[in-house]
Every structure is written in C-alpha cells, then in structure tokens.
JSON list of C-alpha atoms in Angstrom, two decimals:
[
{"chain": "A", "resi": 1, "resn": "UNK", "atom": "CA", "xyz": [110.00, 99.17, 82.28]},
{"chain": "A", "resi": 2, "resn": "UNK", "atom": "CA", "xyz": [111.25, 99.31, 86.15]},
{"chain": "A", "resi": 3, "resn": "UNK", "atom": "CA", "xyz": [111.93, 97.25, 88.62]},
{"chain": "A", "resi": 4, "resn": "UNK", "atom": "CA", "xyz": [110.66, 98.18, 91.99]},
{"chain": "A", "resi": 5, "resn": "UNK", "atom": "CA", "xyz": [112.96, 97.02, 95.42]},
{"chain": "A", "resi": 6, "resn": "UNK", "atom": "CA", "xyz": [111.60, 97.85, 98.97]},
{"chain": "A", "resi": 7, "resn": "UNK", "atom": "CA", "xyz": [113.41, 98.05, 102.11]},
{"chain": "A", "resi": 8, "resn": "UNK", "atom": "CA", "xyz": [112.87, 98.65, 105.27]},
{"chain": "A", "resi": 9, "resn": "UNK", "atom": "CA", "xyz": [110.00, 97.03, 107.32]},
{"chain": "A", "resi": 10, "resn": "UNK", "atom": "CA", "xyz": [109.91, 95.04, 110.68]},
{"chain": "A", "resi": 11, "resn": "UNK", "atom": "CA", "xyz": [108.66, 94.56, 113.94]},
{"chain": "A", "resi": 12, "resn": "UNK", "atom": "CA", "xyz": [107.47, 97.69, 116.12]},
{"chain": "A", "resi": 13, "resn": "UNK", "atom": "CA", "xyz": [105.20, 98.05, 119.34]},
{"chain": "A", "resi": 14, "resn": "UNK", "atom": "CA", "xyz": [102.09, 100.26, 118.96]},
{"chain": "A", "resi": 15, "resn": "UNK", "atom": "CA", "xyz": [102.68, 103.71, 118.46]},
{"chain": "A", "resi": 16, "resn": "UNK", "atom": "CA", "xyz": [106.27, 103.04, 116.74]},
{"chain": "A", "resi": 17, "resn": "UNK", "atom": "CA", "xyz": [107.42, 104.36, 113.59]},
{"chain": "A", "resi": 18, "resn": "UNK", "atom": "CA", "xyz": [109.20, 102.78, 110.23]},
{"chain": "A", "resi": 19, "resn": "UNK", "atom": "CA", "xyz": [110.13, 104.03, 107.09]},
{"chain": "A", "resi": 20, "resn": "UNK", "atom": "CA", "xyz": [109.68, 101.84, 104.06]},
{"chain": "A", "resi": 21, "resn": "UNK", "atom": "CA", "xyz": [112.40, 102.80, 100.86]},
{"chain": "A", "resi": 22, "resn": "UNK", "atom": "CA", "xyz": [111.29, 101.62, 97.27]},
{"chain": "A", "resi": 23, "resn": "UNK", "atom": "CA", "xyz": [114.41, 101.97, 94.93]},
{"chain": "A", "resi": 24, "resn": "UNK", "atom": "CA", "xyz": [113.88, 101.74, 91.06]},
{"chain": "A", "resi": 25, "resn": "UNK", "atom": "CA", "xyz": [115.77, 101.07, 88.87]},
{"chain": "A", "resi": 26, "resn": "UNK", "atom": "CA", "xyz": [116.10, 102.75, 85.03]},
{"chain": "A", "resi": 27, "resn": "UNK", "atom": "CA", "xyz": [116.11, 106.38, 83.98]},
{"chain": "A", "resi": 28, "resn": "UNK", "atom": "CA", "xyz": [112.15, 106.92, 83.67]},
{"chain": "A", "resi": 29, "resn": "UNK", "atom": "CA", "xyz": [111.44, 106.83, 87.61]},
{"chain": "A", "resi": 30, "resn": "UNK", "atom": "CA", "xyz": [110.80, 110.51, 87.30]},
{"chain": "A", "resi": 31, "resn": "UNK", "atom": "CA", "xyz": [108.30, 110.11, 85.14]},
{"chain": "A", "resi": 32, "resn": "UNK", "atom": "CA", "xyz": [106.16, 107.03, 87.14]},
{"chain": "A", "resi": 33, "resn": "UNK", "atom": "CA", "xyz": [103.50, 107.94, 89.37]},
{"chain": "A", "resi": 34, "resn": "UNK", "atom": "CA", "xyz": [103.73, 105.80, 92.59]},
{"chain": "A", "resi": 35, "resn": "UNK", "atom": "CA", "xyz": [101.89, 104.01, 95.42]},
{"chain": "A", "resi": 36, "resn": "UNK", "atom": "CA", "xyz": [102.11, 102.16, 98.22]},
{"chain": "A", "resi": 37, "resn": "UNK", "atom": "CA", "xyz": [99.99, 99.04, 99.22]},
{"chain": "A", "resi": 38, "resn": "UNK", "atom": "CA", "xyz": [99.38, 96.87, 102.15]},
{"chain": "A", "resi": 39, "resn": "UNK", "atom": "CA", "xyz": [97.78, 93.51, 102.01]},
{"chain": "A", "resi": 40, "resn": "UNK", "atom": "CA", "xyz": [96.59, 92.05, 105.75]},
{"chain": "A", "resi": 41, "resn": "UNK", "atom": "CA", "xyz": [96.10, 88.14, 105.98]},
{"chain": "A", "resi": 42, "resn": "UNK", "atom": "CA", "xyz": [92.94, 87.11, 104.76]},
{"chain": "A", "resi": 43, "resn": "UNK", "atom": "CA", "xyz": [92.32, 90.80, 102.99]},
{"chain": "A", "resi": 44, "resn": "UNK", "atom": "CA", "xyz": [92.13, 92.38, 100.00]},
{"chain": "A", "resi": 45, "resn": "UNK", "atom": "CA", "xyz": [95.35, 94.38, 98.92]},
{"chain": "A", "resi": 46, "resn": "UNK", "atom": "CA", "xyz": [94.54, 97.96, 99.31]},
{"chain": "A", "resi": 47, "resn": "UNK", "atom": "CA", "xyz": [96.42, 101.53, 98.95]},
{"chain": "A", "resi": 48, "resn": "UNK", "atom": "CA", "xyz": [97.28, 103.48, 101.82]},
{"chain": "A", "resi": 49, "resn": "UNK", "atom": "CA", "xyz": [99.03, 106.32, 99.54]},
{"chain": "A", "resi": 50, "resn": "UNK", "atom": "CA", "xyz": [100.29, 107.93, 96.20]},
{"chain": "A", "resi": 51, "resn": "UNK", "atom": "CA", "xyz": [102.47, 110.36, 94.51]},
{"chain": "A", "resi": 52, "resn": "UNK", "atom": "CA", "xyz": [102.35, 111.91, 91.83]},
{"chain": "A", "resi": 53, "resn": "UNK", "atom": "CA", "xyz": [105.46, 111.72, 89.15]},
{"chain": "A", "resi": 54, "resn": "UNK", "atom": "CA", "xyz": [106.68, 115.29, 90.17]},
{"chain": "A", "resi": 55, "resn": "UNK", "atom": "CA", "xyz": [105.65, 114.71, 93.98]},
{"chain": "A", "resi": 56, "resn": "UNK", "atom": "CA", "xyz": [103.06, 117.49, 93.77]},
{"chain": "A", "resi": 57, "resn": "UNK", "atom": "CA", "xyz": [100.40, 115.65, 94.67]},
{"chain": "A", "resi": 58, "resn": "UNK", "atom": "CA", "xyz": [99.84, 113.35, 97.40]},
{"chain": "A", "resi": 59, "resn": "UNK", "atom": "CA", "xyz": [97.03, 111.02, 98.54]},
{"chain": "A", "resi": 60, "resn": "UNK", "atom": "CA", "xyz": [96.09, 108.65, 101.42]},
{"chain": "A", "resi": 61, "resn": "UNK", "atom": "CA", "xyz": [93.33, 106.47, 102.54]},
{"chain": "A", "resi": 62, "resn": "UNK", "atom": "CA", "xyz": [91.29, 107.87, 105.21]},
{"chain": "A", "resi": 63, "resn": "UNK", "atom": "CA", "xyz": [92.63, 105.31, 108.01]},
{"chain": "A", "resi": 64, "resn": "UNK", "atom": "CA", "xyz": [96.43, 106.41, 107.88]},
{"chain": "A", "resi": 65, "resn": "UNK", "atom": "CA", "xyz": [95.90, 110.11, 107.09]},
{"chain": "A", "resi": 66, "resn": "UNK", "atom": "CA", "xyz": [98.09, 112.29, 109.88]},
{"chain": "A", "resi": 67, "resn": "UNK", "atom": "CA", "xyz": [99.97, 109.08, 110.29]},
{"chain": "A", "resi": 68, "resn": "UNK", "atom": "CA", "xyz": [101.78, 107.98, 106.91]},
{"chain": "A", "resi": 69, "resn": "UNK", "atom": "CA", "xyz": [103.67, 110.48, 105.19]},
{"chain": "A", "resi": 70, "resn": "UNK", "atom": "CA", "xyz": [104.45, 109.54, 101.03]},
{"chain": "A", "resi": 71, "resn": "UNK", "atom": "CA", "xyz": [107.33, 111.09, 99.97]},
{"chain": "A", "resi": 72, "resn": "UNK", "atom": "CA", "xyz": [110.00, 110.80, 96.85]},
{"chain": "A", "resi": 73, "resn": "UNK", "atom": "CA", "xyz": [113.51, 112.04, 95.75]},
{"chain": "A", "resi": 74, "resn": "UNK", "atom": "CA", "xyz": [113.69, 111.69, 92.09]},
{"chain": "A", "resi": 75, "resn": "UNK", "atom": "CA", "xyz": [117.24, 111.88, 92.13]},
{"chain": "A", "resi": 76, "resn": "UNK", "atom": "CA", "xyz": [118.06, 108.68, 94.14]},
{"chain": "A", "resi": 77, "resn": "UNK", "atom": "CA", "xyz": [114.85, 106.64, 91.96]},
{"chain": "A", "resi": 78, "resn": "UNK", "atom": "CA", "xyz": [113.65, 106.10, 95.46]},
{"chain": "A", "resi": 79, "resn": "UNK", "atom": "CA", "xyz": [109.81, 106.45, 97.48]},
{"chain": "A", "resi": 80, "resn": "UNK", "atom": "CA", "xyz": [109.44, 106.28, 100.51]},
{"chain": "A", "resi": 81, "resn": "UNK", "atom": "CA", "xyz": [106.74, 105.72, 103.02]},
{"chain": "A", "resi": 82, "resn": "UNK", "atom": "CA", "xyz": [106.68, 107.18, 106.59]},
{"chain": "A", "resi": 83, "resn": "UNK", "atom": "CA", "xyz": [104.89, 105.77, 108.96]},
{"chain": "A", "resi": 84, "resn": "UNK", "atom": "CA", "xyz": [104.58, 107.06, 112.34]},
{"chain": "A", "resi": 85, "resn": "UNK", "atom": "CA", "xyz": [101.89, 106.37, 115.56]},
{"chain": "A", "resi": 86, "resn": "UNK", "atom": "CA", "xyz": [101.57, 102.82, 114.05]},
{"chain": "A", "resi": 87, "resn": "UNK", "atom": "CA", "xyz": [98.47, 100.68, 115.25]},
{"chain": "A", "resi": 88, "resn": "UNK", "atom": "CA", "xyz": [98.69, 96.57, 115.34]},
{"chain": "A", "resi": 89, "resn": "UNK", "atom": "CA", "xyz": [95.67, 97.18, 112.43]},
{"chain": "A", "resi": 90, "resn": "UNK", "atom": "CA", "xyz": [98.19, 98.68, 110.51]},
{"chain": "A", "resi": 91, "resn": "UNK", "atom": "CA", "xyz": [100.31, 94.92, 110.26]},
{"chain": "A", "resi": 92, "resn": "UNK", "atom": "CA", "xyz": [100.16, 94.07, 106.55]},
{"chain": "A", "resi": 93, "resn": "UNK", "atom": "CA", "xyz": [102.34, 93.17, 103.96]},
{"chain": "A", "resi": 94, "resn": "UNK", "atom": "CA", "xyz": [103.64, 96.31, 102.30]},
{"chain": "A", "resi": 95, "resn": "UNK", "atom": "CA", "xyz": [104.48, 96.80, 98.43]},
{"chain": "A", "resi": 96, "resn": "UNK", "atom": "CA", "xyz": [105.32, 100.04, 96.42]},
{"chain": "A", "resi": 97, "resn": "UNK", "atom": "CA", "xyz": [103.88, 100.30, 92.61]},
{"chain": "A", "resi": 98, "resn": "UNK", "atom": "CA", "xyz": [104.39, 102.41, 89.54]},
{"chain": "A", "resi": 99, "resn": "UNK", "atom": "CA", "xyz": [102.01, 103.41, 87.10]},
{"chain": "A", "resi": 100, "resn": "UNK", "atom": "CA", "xyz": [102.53, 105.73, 84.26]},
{"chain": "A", "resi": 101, "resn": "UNK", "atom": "CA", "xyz": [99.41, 106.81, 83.16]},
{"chain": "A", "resi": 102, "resn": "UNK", "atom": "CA", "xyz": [97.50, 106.27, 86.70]},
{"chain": "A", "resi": 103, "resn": "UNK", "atom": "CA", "xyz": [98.10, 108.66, 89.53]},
{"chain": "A", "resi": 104, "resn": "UNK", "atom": "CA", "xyz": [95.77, 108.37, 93.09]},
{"chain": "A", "resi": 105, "resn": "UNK", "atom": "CA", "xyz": [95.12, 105.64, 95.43]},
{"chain": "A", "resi": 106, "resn": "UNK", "atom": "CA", "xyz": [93.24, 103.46, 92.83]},
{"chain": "A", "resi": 107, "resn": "UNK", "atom": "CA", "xyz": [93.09, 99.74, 93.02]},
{"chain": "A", "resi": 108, "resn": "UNK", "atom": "CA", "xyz": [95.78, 97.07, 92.30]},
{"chain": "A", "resi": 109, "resn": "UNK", "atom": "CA", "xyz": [94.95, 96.78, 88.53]},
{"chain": "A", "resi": 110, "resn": "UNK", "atom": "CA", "xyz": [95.54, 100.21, 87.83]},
{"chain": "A", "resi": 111, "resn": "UNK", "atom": "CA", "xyz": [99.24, 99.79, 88.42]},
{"chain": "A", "resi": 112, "resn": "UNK", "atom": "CA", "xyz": [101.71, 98.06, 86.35]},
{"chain": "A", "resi": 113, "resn": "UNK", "atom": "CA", "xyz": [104.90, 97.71, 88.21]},
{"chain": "A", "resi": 114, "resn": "UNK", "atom": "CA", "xyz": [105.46, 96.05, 92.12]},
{"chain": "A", "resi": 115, "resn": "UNK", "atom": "CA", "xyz": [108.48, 95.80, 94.41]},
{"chain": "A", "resi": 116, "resn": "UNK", "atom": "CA", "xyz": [108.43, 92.46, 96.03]},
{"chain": "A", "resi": 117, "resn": "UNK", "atom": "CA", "xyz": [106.34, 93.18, 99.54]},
{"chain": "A", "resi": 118, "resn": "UNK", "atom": "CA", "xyz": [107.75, 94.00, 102.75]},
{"chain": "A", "resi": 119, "resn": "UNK", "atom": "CA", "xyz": [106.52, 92.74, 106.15]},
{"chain": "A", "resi": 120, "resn": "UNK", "atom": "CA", "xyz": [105.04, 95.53, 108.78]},
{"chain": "A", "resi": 121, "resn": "UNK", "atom": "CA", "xyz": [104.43, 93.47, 112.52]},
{"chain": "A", "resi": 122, "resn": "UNK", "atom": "CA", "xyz": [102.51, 96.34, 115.36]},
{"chain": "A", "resi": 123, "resn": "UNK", "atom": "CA", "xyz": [102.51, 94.10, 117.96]},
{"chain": "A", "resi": 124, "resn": "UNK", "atom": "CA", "xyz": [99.92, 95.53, 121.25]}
]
C-alpha cells in the first residue's frame, strides 16, 4: 500500500507556471506506475499525464502536450508535475495516483491509490 501527499498548487495568471510534488510514502514507490489527474467543476475527472515505474515512459493528453512536463525521482518517493504556459481551462482540481499493474493515461478506475487533490486557479 502507499499513501499519496501533493503539494504545491495555487493561483497563477494565464501563461504562469506551477509545479505540483506528490510524495509517497513506503518502500515500493519505485515500483508504482503514476498519474496525474485534474477534475474541473461540473466535469468528469480526467488524466493529463503518466509515468511509468522506471520513468521511461511518459504520456499526456493531447490538450497539455508541450505544456506539462511528468517527471519522478525515485529516490525522494516523489512525482512531480510541471506545468508551464498555463491557460484559465487548465483550472481544475489536481490529484496524483498509483497503480501497479496499470501504466498510461487510463481512466480513474484503473488506479488504486490518490493523494488528496490540490487546487490549480488560471485566472485571465
């Protein structure tokens, strides 16, 4: 089992960046494939991007690609999620998730583990 707790988050104008930290805790992090997830008001929660367990592999939905930037460090049981040239469409809840079998964008059910949502305000 992990537990999954983000950081980071906030209010930024249009075309801002933020960097969003998901620490885990336990010894298996390594082995946990990982995503991040947005949720707007009103909307369905969907991914915006994935890693793979080693980092290898990365993946993002078509609207933040060139923009978000999913990264890990194994060593500190932390992913991250860099987000640059952000647009008020990209306002959302944010939440990382672990799977260990499941690696890609997927849906939510395909993960097993969340951190506990972090806000993301563009304001125009």
């Amino acid at each position: 089992q992990v537990q999954l707790v983000q950081s980071g988050g906030g209010l930024v104008q249009a075309g801002g960046s933020l960097r969003l930290s998901c620490a885990a805790s336990g010894r298996t992090f390594s082995r946990y494939n990982m995503g991040w997830f947005r949720q707007a008001p009103g909307k369905e929660r969907e991914a915006v991007a994935a890693i793979t367990w080693s980092g290898g592999n990365t993946y993002y939905t078509d609207s933040v690609k060139g923009r978000f930037t999913i990264s890990r460090d194994n060593a500190k049981n932390t992913v991250y999620l860099q987000m640059n040239s952000l647009k008020p469409e990209d306002t959302a809840v944010y939440y990382c998730a672990a799977s260990l079998l499941f690696y890609g964008l997927g849906s939510q059910r395909d993960y097993d583990y969340w951190g506990q949502g972090t806000q993301v305000t563009v304001s125009s």
